[in-house]
CSV table of C-alpha atoms in Angstrom, one decimal:
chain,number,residue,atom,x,y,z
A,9,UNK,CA,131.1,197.7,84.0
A,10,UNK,CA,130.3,194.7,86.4
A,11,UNK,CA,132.7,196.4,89.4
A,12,UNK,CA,131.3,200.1,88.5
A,13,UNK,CA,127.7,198.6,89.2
A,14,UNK,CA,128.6,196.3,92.1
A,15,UNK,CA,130.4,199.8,93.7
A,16,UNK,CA,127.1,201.7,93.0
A,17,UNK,CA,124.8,199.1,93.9
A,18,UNK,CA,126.4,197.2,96.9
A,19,UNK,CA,128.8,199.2,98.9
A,20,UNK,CA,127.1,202.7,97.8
A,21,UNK,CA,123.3,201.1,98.8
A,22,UNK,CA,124.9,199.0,102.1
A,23,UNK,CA,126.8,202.6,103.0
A,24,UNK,CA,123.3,204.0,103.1
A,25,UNK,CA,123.0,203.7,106.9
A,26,UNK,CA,126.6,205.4,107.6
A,27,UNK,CA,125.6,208.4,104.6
A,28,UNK,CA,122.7,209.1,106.4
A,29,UNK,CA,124.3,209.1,109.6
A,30,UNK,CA,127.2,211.4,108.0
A,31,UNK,CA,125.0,214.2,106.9
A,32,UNK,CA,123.1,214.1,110.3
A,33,UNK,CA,126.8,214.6,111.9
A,34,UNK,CA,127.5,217.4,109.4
A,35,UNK,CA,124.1,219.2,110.2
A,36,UNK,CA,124.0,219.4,113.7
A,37,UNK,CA,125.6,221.6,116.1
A,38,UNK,CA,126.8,219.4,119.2
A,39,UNK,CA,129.7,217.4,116.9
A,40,UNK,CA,129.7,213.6,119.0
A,41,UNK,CA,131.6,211.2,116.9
A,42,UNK,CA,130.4,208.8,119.3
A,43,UNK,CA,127.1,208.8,117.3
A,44,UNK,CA,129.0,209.0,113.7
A,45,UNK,CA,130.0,205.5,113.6
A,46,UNK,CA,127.8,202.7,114.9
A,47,UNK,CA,128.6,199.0,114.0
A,48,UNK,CA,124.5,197.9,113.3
A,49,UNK,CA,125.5,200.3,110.0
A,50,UNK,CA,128.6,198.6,109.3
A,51,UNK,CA,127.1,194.8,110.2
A,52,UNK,CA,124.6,195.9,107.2
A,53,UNK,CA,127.1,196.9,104.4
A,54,UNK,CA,128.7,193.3,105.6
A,55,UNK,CA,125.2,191.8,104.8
A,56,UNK,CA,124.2,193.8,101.5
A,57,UNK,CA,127.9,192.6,100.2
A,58,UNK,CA,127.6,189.1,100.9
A,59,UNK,CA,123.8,188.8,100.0
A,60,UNK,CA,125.0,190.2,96.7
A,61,UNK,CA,127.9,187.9,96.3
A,62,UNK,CA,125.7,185.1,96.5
A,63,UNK,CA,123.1,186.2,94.3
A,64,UNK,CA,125.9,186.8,91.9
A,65,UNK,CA,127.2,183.8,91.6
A,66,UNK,CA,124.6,181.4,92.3
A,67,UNK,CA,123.3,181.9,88.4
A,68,UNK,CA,126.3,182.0,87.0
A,69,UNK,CA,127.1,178.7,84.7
A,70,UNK,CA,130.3,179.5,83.1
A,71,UNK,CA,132.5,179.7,86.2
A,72,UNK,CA,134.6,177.1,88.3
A,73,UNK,CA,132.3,175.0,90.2
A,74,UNK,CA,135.3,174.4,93.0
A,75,UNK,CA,135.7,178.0,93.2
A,76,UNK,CA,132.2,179.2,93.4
A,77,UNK,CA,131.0,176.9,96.0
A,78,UNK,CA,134.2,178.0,98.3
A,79,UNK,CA,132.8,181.7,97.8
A,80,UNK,CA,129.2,180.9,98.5
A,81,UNK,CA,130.4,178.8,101.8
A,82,UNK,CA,132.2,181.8,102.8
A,83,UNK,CA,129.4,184.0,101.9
A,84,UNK,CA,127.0,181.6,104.3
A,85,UNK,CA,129.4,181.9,107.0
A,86,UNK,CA,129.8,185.5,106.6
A,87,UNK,CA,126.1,186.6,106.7
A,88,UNK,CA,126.0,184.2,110.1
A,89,UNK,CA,128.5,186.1,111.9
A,90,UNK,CA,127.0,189.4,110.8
A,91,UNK,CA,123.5,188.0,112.1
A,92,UNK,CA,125.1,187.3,115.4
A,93,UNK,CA,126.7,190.8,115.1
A,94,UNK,CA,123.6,192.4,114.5
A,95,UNK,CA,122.1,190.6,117.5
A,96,UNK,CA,124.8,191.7,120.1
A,97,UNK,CA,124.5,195.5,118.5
A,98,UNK,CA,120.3,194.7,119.3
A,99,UNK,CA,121.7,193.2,122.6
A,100,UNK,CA,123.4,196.5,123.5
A,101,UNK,CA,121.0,198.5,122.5
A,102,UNK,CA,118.6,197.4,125.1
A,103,UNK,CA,121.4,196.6,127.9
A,104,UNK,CA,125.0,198.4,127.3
A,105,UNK,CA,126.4,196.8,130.4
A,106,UNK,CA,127.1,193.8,128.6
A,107,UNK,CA,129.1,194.6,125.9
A,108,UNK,CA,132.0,197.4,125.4
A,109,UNK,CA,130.4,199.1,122.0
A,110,UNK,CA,134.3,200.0,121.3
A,111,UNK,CA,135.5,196.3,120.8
A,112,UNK,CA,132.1,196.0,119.0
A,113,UNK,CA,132.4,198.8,116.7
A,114,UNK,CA,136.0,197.9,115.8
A,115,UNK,CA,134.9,194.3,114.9
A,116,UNK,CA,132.4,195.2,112.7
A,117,UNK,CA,134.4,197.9,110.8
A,118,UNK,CA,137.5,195.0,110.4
A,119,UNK,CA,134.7,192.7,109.2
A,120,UNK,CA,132.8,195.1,106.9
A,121,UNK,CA,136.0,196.4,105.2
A,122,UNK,CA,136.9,192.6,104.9
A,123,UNK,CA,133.6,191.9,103.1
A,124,UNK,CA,133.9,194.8,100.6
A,125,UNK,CA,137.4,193.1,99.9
A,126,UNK,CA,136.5,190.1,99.4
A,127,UNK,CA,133.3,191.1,97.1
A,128,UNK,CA,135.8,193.0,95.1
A,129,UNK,CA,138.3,190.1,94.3
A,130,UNK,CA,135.0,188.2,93.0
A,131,UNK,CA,133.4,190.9,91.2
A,132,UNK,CA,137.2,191.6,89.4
A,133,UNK,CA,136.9,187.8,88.8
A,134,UNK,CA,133.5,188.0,87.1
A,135,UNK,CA,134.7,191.2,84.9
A,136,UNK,CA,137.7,190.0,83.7
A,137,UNK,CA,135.6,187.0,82.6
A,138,UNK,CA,133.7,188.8,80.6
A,139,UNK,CA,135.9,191.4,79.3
A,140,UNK,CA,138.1,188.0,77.4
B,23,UNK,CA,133.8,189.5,125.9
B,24,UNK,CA,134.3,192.6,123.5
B,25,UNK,CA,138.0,191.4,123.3
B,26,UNK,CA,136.5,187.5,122.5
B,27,UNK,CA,134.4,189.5,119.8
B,28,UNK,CA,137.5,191.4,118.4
B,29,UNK,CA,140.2,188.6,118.1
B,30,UNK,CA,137.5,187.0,116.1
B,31,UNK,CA,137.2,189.2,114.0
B,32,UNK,CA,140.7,189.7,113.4
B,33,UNK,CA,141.3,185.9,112.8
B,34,UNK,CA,138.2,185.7,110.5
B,35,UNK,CA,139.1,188.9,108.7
B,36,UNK,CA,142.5,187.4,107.8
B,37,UNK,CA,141.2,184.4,106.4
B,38,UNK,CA,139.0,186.0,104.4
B,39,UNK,CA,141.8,188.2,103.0
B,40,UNK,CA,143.8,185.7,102.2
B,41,UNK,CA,141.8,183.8,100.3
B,42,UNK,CA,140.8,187.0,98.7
B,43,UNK,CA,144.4,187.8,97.1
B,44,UNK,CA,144.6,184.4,96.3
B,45,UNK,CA,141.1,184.9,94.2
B,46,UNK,CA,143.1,188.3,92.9
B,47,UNK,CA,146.4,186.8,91.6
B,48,UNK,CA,144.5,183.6,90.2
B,49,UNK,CA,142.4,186.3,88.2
B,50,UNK,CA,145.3,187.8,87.0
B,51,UNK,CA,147.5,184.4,86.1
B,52,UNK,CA,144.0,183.4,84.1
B,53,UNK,CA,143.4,187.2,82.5
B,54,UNK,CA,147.1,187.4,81.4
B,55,UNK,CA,147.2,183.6,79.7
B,56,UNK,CA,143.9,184.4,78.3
B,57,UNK,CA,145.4,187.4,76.3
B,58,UNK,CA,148.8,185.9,75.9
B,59,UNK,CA,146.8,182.9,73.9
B,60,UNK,CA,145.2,185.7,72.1
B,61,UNK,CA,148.1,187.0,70.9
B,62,UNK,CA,149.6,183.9,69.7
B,63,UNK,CA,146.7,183.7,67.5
B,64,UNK,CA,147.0,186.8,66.1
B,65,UNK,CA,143.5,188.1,67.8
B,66,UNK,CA,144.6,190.9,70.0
């Protein structure tokens, strides 16, 4: 039940940007994948995950203190790199001489898919918990 | 700098895997002595 909501909650609300952004593509006549994909949409699924990770686990009482620090840390460090993400995507919004929006995009889609990974090994962690 | 951006990425993303299956088969080691403890008790 926990992963069913996380999936409907999380990766279903941070997917938001790229759904809207789908049926836009799917609607209009000129076809550009060029605007299907950009990575501001995939640096906020990275941030709605990791937001919810923490909030997650920072109430929880019952689990491994070791373990949930280490996931919260990496959680921190995650929504850091996403902010500076976000900032270059800002960045090349404004100037696009700066940075290649390929290299860009392709980060943030590694990253994102990462995140959504790694928010799935905890939330199994936190079902399996309380399914024994 | 994109490439900078993207070997990052890659690096970081790795990391964060592994220590992901790690969280995954520790899950499952925990999940599967839980119910074989269950069993011994007669509980399952």
């Amino acid at each position: 039940m926990i992963k069913t909501k996380w999936f409907i909650y999380t990766v279903i609300v941070g997917l938001i940007p790229f759904i809207v952004r789908l049926c836009i593509f799917i609607v209009s006549i000129k076809k550009d994948t060029y605007l299907l994909f950009d990575p501001m949409d995939f640096a906020i699924l990275g941030l709605v995950v990791n937001i919810t990770n923490i909030n997650e686990l920072e109430g929880r009482k019952d689990l491994d203190s070791e373990w949930k620090s280490k996931c919260i840390g990496i959680s921190v460090i995650c929504i850091v790199v996403y902010a500076v993400l976000f900032a270059i995507t800002i960045i090349y919004s404004i100037n696009s001489n700066i940075f290649d929006k390929k290299y860009i995009l392709v980060s943030s889609v590694i990253l994102s898919i990462t995140s959504v990974f790694y928010s799935f090994s905890i939330f199994d962690r936190l079902n399996k918990l309380k399914g024994v | 700098m994109g490439i900078y951006i993207l070997v990052f990425s890659i690096v970081f993303s790795l990391l964060i895997i592994i220590f992901s299956i790690k969280t995954l088969v520790d899950t499952r080691n925990y999940y599967y002595k839980e119910f074989l403890g269950r069993k011994e008790n007669g509980k399952n």
